[in-house]
Amino acid sequence: MAPWLPTKEKFGVALWNFPRTNEHHLPLQIGETVHILQAAEGWYRGYSLRNRAARGIFPASLIHLKGAVVQRSGAEESLVPAEMPMVQEITTTLREWATLWKQLYVTGPAQRYRQVKNMMHELMEQRSQLLSGTLPTDELLQLKREVTSKIDYGNKILALDLVVRDENENILDPDRTSVISLFQAHQKAAQTIAQRIQEETHPQQSELGCSAHLASSPSHSLYLCVRNFVCNIGEEAQLLMALYDPAEQRMISENYVIRWASTGVPQDIELLNNLKAVFTDLGSKDLKREKLFLVCQIIRVGRMDLRESLSRKLSTGLRRPFGISVMDITDITKGKSESDEDKQHFIPVHQVATDSDFLHGMIRKAAEGKDINHKGQGFWVSLKMLWGDLSQVRKDHPHLVDRSTVVARKLGYPEVIMPGKWDRDVRNDIYLTLVQGEFDKGNKKTQKNVEVTVCVCDEAGSVVPNVIYYGAGDKPMSEYRSVVYYQQRHQRWMETVKIAVPIEDVHRTHLRFTFRHRSSSDSKDKSEKIFSMAFVKLMRPDGTTLRDGEHDLLLYK
């Protein structure tokens, strides 16, 4: 083995647990900090800062190196982490609280346990903001004040020592501070903590404070995390989640699309345990709606009927209605109910009972609150209200809203557009909703199984590729295919998609709708041709885009 040599890499954090299997090994737990003395062939020799007396060796691959300043070199060298003091204090505080938090789980009241857990999560968020290094001076100082206030309050309720600070939130050095200054700092800190405890004992004041927070913020966001989805569908499925206003009987947000495999996991396996979305641009008027629901439309993708025998070749790839899930989130959006990203809510699945059940009609009925026998099938989700627009919540909650979090926009602009935001947030989206249609059975004995295909075409009639979105979190498509309802003369879809055509191309494009009967038999289905078509231009002759509202289209045979 190569000799042990001094190294410039002095400080690191354990990324994994390392058990002691040899007398020379130094056992480590994840998150434990180490002082590195020597290195040799993928191993380090040193000690844990928790127990400086015990020295040993540990794999270099398990250590994440961090910057540090060597104050004294030689046999008695000491290290000072290169992180800013506030980050170090948060790290030390979290380690100290973690031990007491585990004790609270066993012996303490459950309310205090949850309170400390939430405070630790908030400190982790704020630590991430400090480490980002992107905050201006005034916001950095405000954040430091929030951090120190939280640390001091937590130390008080956990019966730990009170830390006194100067006006810049730095810990006072008793060797360099007069007795009078220390006394005044103690008085100020004690008064602040006492005021916080008094506010905590008056929940009415907290509710008023939350209402004031709602009123003062011009924009709001709703964070959604899908923890689990348990449902025996039998085929692939599309889960379309959106916000729904029962008074207007319409969705007020884009769909958050999850493509679900027949095996019971997301089709994109990287999304397993990472199904997160944030519904943005919600204004005060949206939160004042009499009722607001989170709904999910479950669309099965496969055969016409799951009960059909597999002895003959069947048509596949049909989008068929399976069911819906509905949850009243009014109290959460208005701040009257607990809003916690760790609390899980169960939303049962209402399955389609007959071929005449349209998904939109089922949503309307389910919003009335009728109980069903869901047999344990449904969603487990977590919800949390976040104050501010998208840029603000990304800054305030980096562990919730990161690059992997899907952003579902409101169907329309936010109530307030902040100065300077317009240049950064340009939207030229057209939202198309297939409402309903009447179709005669023609020369068939029964009503048709109508499928509508929507695409965007240019002046030459060529399809413009990849400009149609089923919803947020889904890749763009060249065409949209509607849900197929079985043998219905009057079709009511109420399906919304986003058309994202470059602004310079809007004047020369139009939407083309084609209508086709779909058969359950593969051979018959392939022989079915388009029986009708319709179109509408995206721009009117006067140079303005198609007006908002409903449009009746003529069908050409």
XYZ file of C-alpha atoms in Angstrom:
557
model
C 0.000 0.000 0.000
C 1.187 3.533 -0.794
C 2.398 5.614 2.144
C 0.107 8.031 3.941
C 0.822 11.581 2.784
C -0.447 14.975 3.962
C -3.242 16.407 1.804
C -4.608 19.852 1.014
C -8.135 18.434 1.313
C -8.838 19.035 4.979
C -12.595 19.155 5.552
C -15.560 17.105 4.343
C -19.005 15.676 5.052
C -19.973 11.991 4.988
C -22.472 11.212 2.220
C -23.180 7.666 3.427
C -22.976 5.658 6.618
C -19.667 3.824 7.056
C -19.789 0.967 9.600
C -16.669 -0.175 11.413
C -15.626 -3.590 10.038
C -11.937 -3.269 10.916
C -10.137 -1.987 13.994
C -8.540 0.783 11.908
C -11.846 2.006 10.436
C -13.476 5.221 11.633
C -17.265 4.662 11.787
C -19.226 7.534 10.232
C -22.871 8.498 9.924
C -24.367 10.418 7.025
C -23.927 14.165 7.553
C -21.005 13.753 9.958
C -18.123 16.202 9.386
C -14.522 14.997 9.326
C -11.075 16.560 9.626
C -8.783 14.916 7.052
C -5.136 14.522 8.058
C -3.655 12.203 5.415
C -4.594 10.413 2.181
C -3.523 7.212 0.391
C -5.002 5.281 -2.577
C -8.665 6.311 -2.244
C -8.653 6.419 1.551
C -8.475 9.229 4.074
C -7.148 9.203 7.616
C -8.555 11.597 10.176
C -11.200 12.036 12.843
C -14.818 13.084 13.260
C -15.460 16.537 14.677
C -17.963 14.878 17.017
C -15.203 12.854 18.675
C -11.745 14.270 18.073
C -10.052 11.592 20.203
C -10.973 8.674 17.917
C -8.927 8.535 14.717
C -9.144 6.096 11.839
C -9.393 5.594 8.098
C -12.435 5.883 5.813
C -13.098 5.738 2.013
C -12.534 8.999 0.140
C -15.514 8.218 -2.135
C -17.891 8.622 0.815
C -16.731 12.172 1.591
C -17.983 15.400 0.023
C -15.125 17.900 0.306
C -15.800 21.431 1.526
C -13.675 24.524 1.883
C -11.962 25.281 5.181
C -9.284 27.565 6.588
C -6.366 26.014 8.518
C -5.724 28.231 11.538
C -2.816 26.265 12.999
C -0.812 23.775 10.979
C 1.241 20.896 12.303
C 0.374 18.290 14.907
C -2.308 20.484 16.516
C -3.829 21.985 13.366
C -7.370 23.316 13.642
C -9.959 24.090 10.978
C -12.577 26.770 10.468
C -15.169 26.010 7.730
C -15.108 28.528 4.885
C -18.918 28.876 4.921
C -20.483 32.090 6.158
C -21.078 32.111 9.941
C -24.877 32.067 9.569
C -24.735 28.865 7.498
C -22.477 27.266 10.115
C -24.875 28.290 12.877
C -27.855 26.774 11.049
C -25.928 23.534 10.511
C -24.951 23.329 14.181
C -28.498 24.175 15.277
C -30.061 21.500 13.078
C -27.727 18.850 14.479
C -28.527 19.901 18.041
C -32.275 20.059 17.429
C -32.321 16.707 15.611
C -31.342 14.833 18.772
C -34.012 16.579 20.862
C -36.585 16.202 18.062
C -36.181 12.408 18.163
C -36.707 12.496 21.920
C -39.896 14.543 21.410
C -41.205 11.822 19.099
C -40.948 9.337 21.972
C -41.828 11.395 25.036
C -43.007 14.852 24.024
C -46.382 16.192 22.866
C -47.167 15.540 19.195
C -47.890 19.219 18.542
C -44.430 20.264 19.738
C -42.867 17.469 17.658
C -44.571 18.738 14.484
C -43.688 22.333 15.317
C -39.972 21.564 15.649
C -40.070 19.480 12.453
C -41.590 22.387 10.502
C -39.032 24.816 11.911
C -36.194 22.498 10.897
C -37.587 22.298 7.354
C -37.796 26.093 7.199
C -34.197 26.421 8.393
C -33.099 23.990 5.668
C -34.871 26.126 3.049
C -33.260 29.298 4.357
C -29.850 27.627 4.479
C -30.238 26.772 0.781
C -31.022 30.415 0.029
C -27.928 31.584 1.915
C -25.737 29.085 0.068
C -27.129 30.157 -3.322
C -25.290 33.485 -3.016
C -27.874 35.233 -5.206
C -29.574 37.441 -2.609
C -28.979 41.217 -2.624
C -27.733 42.844 0.578
C -31.121 43.997 1.893
C -32.790 40.610 1.308
C -29.794 38.831 2.826
C -30.086 40.886 6.019
C -33.844 40.255 6.187
C -33.268 36.526 5.741
C -30.641 36.498 8.491
C -33.132 38.181 10.837
C -35.751 35.544 10.076
C -33.209 32.772 10.659
C -31.961 34.115 13.980
C -35.516 34.731 15.177
C -36.422 31.134 14.383
C -33.271 29.748 16.025
C -33.775 31.803 19.192
C -37.426 30.796 19.430
C -36.590 27.124 18.878
C -33.861 27.216 21.512
C -36.363 28.707 23.955
C -39.069 26.062 23.508
C -36.423 23.298 23.625
C -34.940 24.725 26.851
C -31.566 25.490 25.254
C -29.275 28.448 25.881
C -30.293 31.906 24.624
C -27.871 33.394 22.093
C -27.428 37.182 22.002
C -26.584 39.083 18.821
C -25.676 42.486 17.452
C -27.704 44.601 15.000
C -26.315 42.585 12.056
C -27.494 39.295 13.628
C -23.930 38.169 14.435
C -23.301 36.341 17.725
C -21.775 38.652 20.319
C -18.331 37.759 21.637
C -18.481 38.049 25.474
C -14.733 38.742 25.593
C -15.163 41.823 23.407
C -18.568 43.072 24.589
C -19.314 45.081 27.714
C -21.553 43.717 30.456
C -24.170 46.435 29.840
C -24.328 45.654 26.104
C -24.720 41.945 26.850
C -27.527 42.699 29.329
C -29.382 44.901 26.817
C -29.017 42.255 24.105
C -30.398 39.611 26.490
C -33.387 41.828 27.309
C -34.146 42.471 23.636
C -33.906 38.784 22.708
C -36.104 37.732 25.648
C -38.804 40.284 24.711
C -38.853 39.130 21.091
C -39.234 35.487 22.082
C -41.938 36.294 24.646
C -43.912 38.142 21.967
C -43.623 35.158 19.625
C -44.878 32.775 22.319
C -47.815 35.092 23.071
C -48.807 35.121 19.399
C -48.636 31.333 19.343
C -51.091 31.046 22.237
C -53.715 33.148 20.383
C -54.760 31.215 17.263
C -57.296 33.913 16.315
C -54.458 36.370 15.832
C -52.589 33.804 13.720
C -55.624 33.387 11.489
C -55.893 37.160 11.089
C -52.193 37.252 10.245
C -52.676 34.594 7.586
C -55.603 36.536 6.115
C -53.473 39.666 6.056
C -50.737 37.694 4.280
C -53.282 36.593 1.688
C -54.485 40.140 1.161
C -51.019 41.679 0.934
C -49.577 39.283 -1.658
C -50.753 39.987 -5.247
C -49.907 36.496 -6.497
C -50.169 33.032 -4.996
C -49.147 29.505 -5.928
C -50.373 26.066 -4.909
C -47.773 23.315 -4.520
C -48.899 19.765 -5.297
C -46.980 16.544 -4.685
C -48.534 13.245 -5.794
C -47.280 10.757 -3.204
C -48.996 7.664 -4.574
C -51.707 6.523 -6.949
C -53.340 3.162 -6.329
C -55.878 2.052 -8.909
C -56.414 -1.138 -10.887
C -56.766 0.305 -14.396
C -55.303 -2.583 -16.378
C -53.788 -0.450 -19.140
C -51.739 2.692 -19.591
C -53.402 5.888 -18.421
C -53.158 9.657 -18.550
C -53.796 11.564 -15.318
C -54.855 15.177 -15.923
C -54.870 17.266 -12.729
C -56.194 20.846 -12.632
C -57.994 23.439 -10.487
C -61.779 23.574 -10.967
C -64.412 26.187 -10.076
C -67.818 24.471 -9.603
C -69.707 27.777 -9.825
C -68.382 28.411 -13.342
C -68.190 24.668 -14.101
C -64.790 25.028 -15.742
C -61.089 24.503 -15.129
C -59.167 27.641 -14.184
C -55.674 26.205 -14.701
C -53.709 24.137 -17.164
C -53.696 20.381 -16.728
C -50.752 18.785 -14.958
C -50.190 15.634 -17.025
C -48.874 12.372 -15.578
C -48.475 9.450 -17.974
C -49.055 6.266 -15.961
C -47.828 2.822 -17.001
C -49.935 -0.338 -16.778
C -47.478 -1.621 -14.151
C -48.640 1.007 -11.640
C -45.716 3.448 -11.858
C -45.028 6.566 -13.974
C -44.013 5.806 -17.567
C -40.944 7.965 -17.000
C -39.362 6.001 -14.157
C -37.253 9.028 -13.191
C -40.484 10.665 -11.973
C -41.045 7.935 -9.381
C -41.397 9.683 -5.995
C -40.877 13.016 -7.786
C -44.337 13.938 -9.101
C -44.401 17.627 -8.180
C -46.244 20.579 -9.694
C -47.005 24.165 -8.749
C -50.152 25.970 -9.931
C -49.111 29.607 -10.375
C -50.602 33.060 -11.101
C -53.480 32.654 -8.633
C -54.772 36.072 -7.563
C -56.800 37.234 -4.571
C -60.024 36.815 -6.591
C -59.161 33.171 -7.213
C -58.686 32.546 -3.496
C -61.995 34.296 -2.756
C -63.963 31.917 -4.968
C -66.825 30.327 -3.056
C -65.437 26.868 -3.798
C -62.241 25.602 -5.414
C -61.467 21.963 -6.199
C -58.449 19.950 -7.239
C -59.675 17.481 -9.848
C -58.054 14.671 -11.795
C -59.418 13.124 -14.976
C -58.232 9.539 -15.451
C -58.110 8.521 -19.107
C -57.366 4.928 -20.017
C -55.283 4.408 -23.176
C -55.865 1.068 -24.893
C -58.839 -1.052 -26.020
C -62.406 0.139 -26.474
C -63.645 -2.137 -23.687
C -61.502 -3.947 -21.114
C -64.082 -6.744 -20.964
C -63.571 -7.692 -24.609
C -61.935 -11.040 -25.321
C -58.330 -11.046 -26.464
C -59.062 -13.930 -28.853
C -59.480 -11.442 -31.722
C -57.266 -8.549 -32.689
C -58.532 -5.347 -31.078
C -57.867 -1.727 -31.848
C -55.502 -0.066 -29.384
C -54.383 3.418 -28.437
C -57.913 4.712 -27.829
C -58.325 7.373 -25.131
C -61.246 6.074 -23.069
C -62.833 7.556 -19.923
C -61.988 5.663 -16.725
C -62.890 7.973 -13.850
C -62.237 11.144 -11.895
C -60.984 12.281 -8.479
C -62.167 15.437 -6.732
C -60.940 17.213 -3.582
C -62.297 20.417 -2.041
C -59.252 22.638 -1.376
C -61.151 25.830 -0.466
C -60.027 25.842 3.176
C -56.401 25.249 2.156
C -56.328 28.094 -0.382
C -58.035 30.477 2.067
C -55.630 29.616 4.877
C -58.319 28.088 7.115
C -56.848 24.584 7.018
C -53.381 23.171 7.600
C -51.077 23.660 4.617
C -48.124 21.314 4.998
C -46.047 19.607 2.313
C -45.675 16.539 4.582
C -49.371 16.046 5.353
C -51.013 13.558 2.980
C -54.610 13.778 1.742
C -56.494 10.843 0.229
C -58.622 11.537 -2.863
C -60.837 8.587 -3.889
C -61.422 7.592 -7.510
C -64.966 7.791 -8.950
C -65.047 5.218 -11.751
C -67.196 5.534 -14.859
C -70.357 3.482 -14.313
C -71.982 3.582 -17.767
C -71.058 4.537 -21.325
C -73.175 7.682 -20.981
C -70.949 9.112 -18.207
C -68.960 12.087 -19.483
C -65.946 12.986 -17.334
C -66.943 16.647 -17.035
C -70.431 15.667 -15.880
C -68.935 13.319 -13.298
C -66.766 16.152 -11.948
C -69.831 18.353 -11.560
C -71.694 15.627 -9.643
C -68.690 14.691 -7.488
C -68.266 18.331 -6.450
C -71.649 18.015 -4.731
C -69.924 15.759 -2.187
C -71.626 12.411 -2.628
C -69.874 9.526 -0.855
C -68.762 6.513 -2.885
C -67.336 3.073 -2.209
C -63.813 3.689 -3.483
C -62.390 0.357 -2.189
C -59.095 2.032 -1.266
C -58.424 3.230 -4.797
C -57.268 6.806 -5.192
C -54.515 9.374 -4.822
C -52.391 10.390 -1.868
C -51.299 14.000 -2.324
C -49.656 16.789 -0.329
C -50.661 20.440 -0.774
C -49.112 23.693 0.381
C -49.991 27.327 -0.341
C -46.975 29.414 -1.343
C -47.085 33.205 -1.276
C -45.723 35.030 -4.316
C -45.192 34.476 -8.015
C -43.062 31.733 -9.539
C -39.724 33.514 -9.095
C -40.543 34.285 -5.461
C -41.576 30.744 -4.508
C -38.497 29.322 -6.233
C -36.380 31.573 -4.054
C -38.334 30.972 -0.833
C -38.881 27.215 -1.247
C -35.964 25.789 -3.259
C -36.472 22.255 -1.923
C -40.106 22.223 -3.127
C -39.993 24.192 -6.378
C -36.842 23.132 -8.193
C -36.004 22.416 -11.826
C -37.933 19.153 -11.782
C -41.148 20.777 -10.495
C -43.745 21.164 -13.251
C -45.286 24.640 -13.616
C -49.018 24.710 -14.455
C -50.151 28.203 -15.399
C -53.505 29.836 -14.846
C -55.796 29.957 -17.902
C -55.220 33.663 -18.370
C -52.932 36.341 -17.043
C -52.374 36.978 -13.316
C -54.392 39.790 -11.731
C -51.268 41.900 -11.190
C -48.289 41.976 -13.564
C -45.304 43.400 -11.718
C -43.126 46.032 -13.486
C -40.324 44.400 -15.437
C -41.923 40.960 -15.286
C -43.530 41.291 -18.719
C -40.163 41.269 -20.455
C -39.186 38.018 -18.735
C -42.544 36.249 -19.017
C -43.894 36.513 -22.555
C -46.946 34.329 -23.217
C -48.520 33.801 -26.638
C -50.582 30.760 -25.733
C -53.993 29.885 -27.128
C -56.132 27.563 -25.007
C -58.546 25.457 -27.021
C -61.471 23.673 -25.371
C -63.474 21.029 -27.206
C -66.918 21.639 -25.729
C -69.518 19.425 -27.395
C -70.854 18.095 -30.674
C -73.909 16.486 -32.293
C -73.341 13.549 -34.647
C -75.875 11.565 -36.636
C -75.332 7.812 -36.897
C -75.622 8.001 -40.699
C -75.774 4.592 -42.350
C -74.718 2.771 -39.173
C -77.133 0.823 -36.972
C -75.835 2.415 -33.770
C -74.404 5.795 -32.818
C -70.781 6.465 -33.687
C -67.759 6.280 -31.394
C -66.450 9.695 -32.398
C -62.801 10.673 -32.054
C -61.782 14.267 -32.799
C -58.247 14.932 -34.010
C -56.969 18.512 -33.754
C -53.870 19.807 -35.517
C -52.407 23.157 -36.546
C -51.879 23.670 -40.285
C -50.158 26.342 -42.336
C -51.396 28.010 -45.538
C -50.364 25.008 -47.642
C -52.310 22.615 -45.411
C -49.183 21.055 -43.925
C -49.275 20.146 -40.240
C -47.163 22.413 -38.021
C -45.218 19.978 -35.801
C -44.966 20.006 -32.008
C -47.147 23.002 -31.110
C -49.928 21.253 -29.131
C -49.618 20.487 -25.410
C -51.965 18.123 -23.561
C -50.885 20.015 -20.443
C -47.964 21.047 -18.265
C -45.269 18.432 -17.757
C -45.920 16.802 -21.127
C -43.906 17.069 -24.321
C -45.409 18.917 -27.336
C -47.348 16.935 -29.924
C -48.267 17.499 -33.565
C -51.901 16.516 -32.995
C -54.424 16.062 -30.203
C -56.841 13.134 -30.064
C -59.974 13.455 -27.957
C -61.479 10.960 -25.542
C -63.731 8.430 -27.296
C -67.203 7.989 -25.757
C -69.061 4.818 -26.726
C -72.088 5.227 -29.042
C -73.195 8.703 -28.004
C -75.105 11.024 -30.314
C -74.491 14.054 -28.114
C -70.805 14.255 -27.190
C -69.661 16.552 -24.372
C -65.867 16.585 -24.046
C -64.855 19.807 -22.243
C -61.197 18.991 -22.977
C -58.633 21.807 -22.955
C -55.255 21.863 -24.713
C -52.646 24.569 -25.240
C -51.669 25.776 -28.706
C -48.201 27.372 -28.692
C -47.669 28.817 -32.177
C -44.821 31.348 -32.613
C -46.334 34.838 -32.755
C -44.884 35.503 -36.207
C -46.721 32.429 -37.606
C -50.194 32.994 -36.126
C -51.452 34.973 -39.145
C -50.841 32.069 -41.540
C -52.088 29.134 -39.463
C -55.459 27.560 -38.800
C -56.847 24.744 -36.657
C -58.095 21.643 -38.443
C -60.576 19.269 -36.810
C -61.156 15.824 -38.278
C -63.853 13.405 -37.096
C -63.607 9.641 -37.340
C -65.565 6.657 -36.069
C -63.433 4.269 -33.994
C -64.216 0.571 -33.932
C -63.224 -1.952 -31.280
C -62.066 -4.372 -33.986
C -58.629 -3.601 -35.362
C -59.489 -4.587 -38.939
C -62.700 -2.514 -38.983
C -60.983 0.404 -37.291
C -58.289 0.595 -39.965
C -60.946 0.706 -42.692
C -62.790 3.626 -41.075
C -62.190 6.921 -42.841
C -62.667 10.516 -41.758
C -66.387 11.252 -42.088
C -66.249 14.999 -41.458
C -63.908 17.940 -40.921
C -63.948 21.555 -39.727
C -61.473 24.393 -39.476
C -61.038 27.828 -37.943
C -58.383 30.458 -38.571
C -56.391 31.715 -35.595
C -56.453 35.301 -36.898
C -59.459 37.295 -38.122
C -59.470 39.462 -41.286
C -59.012 42.652 -39.198
C -55.648 41.378 -37.908
C -56.803 40.412 -34.405
C -56.660 36.902 -33.011
C -59.700 34.709 -32.582
C -61.871 36.201 -29.825
C -62.369 34.474 -26.474
C -65.587 32.533 -26.076
C -67.470 29.691 -27.744
C -67.416 29.236 -31.525
C -69.812 27.055 -33.527
C -68.016 25.229 -36.330
C -69.607 23.918 -39.493
C -68.739 20.331 -40.336
C -67.846 19.501 -43.929
C -68.450 15.969 -45.165
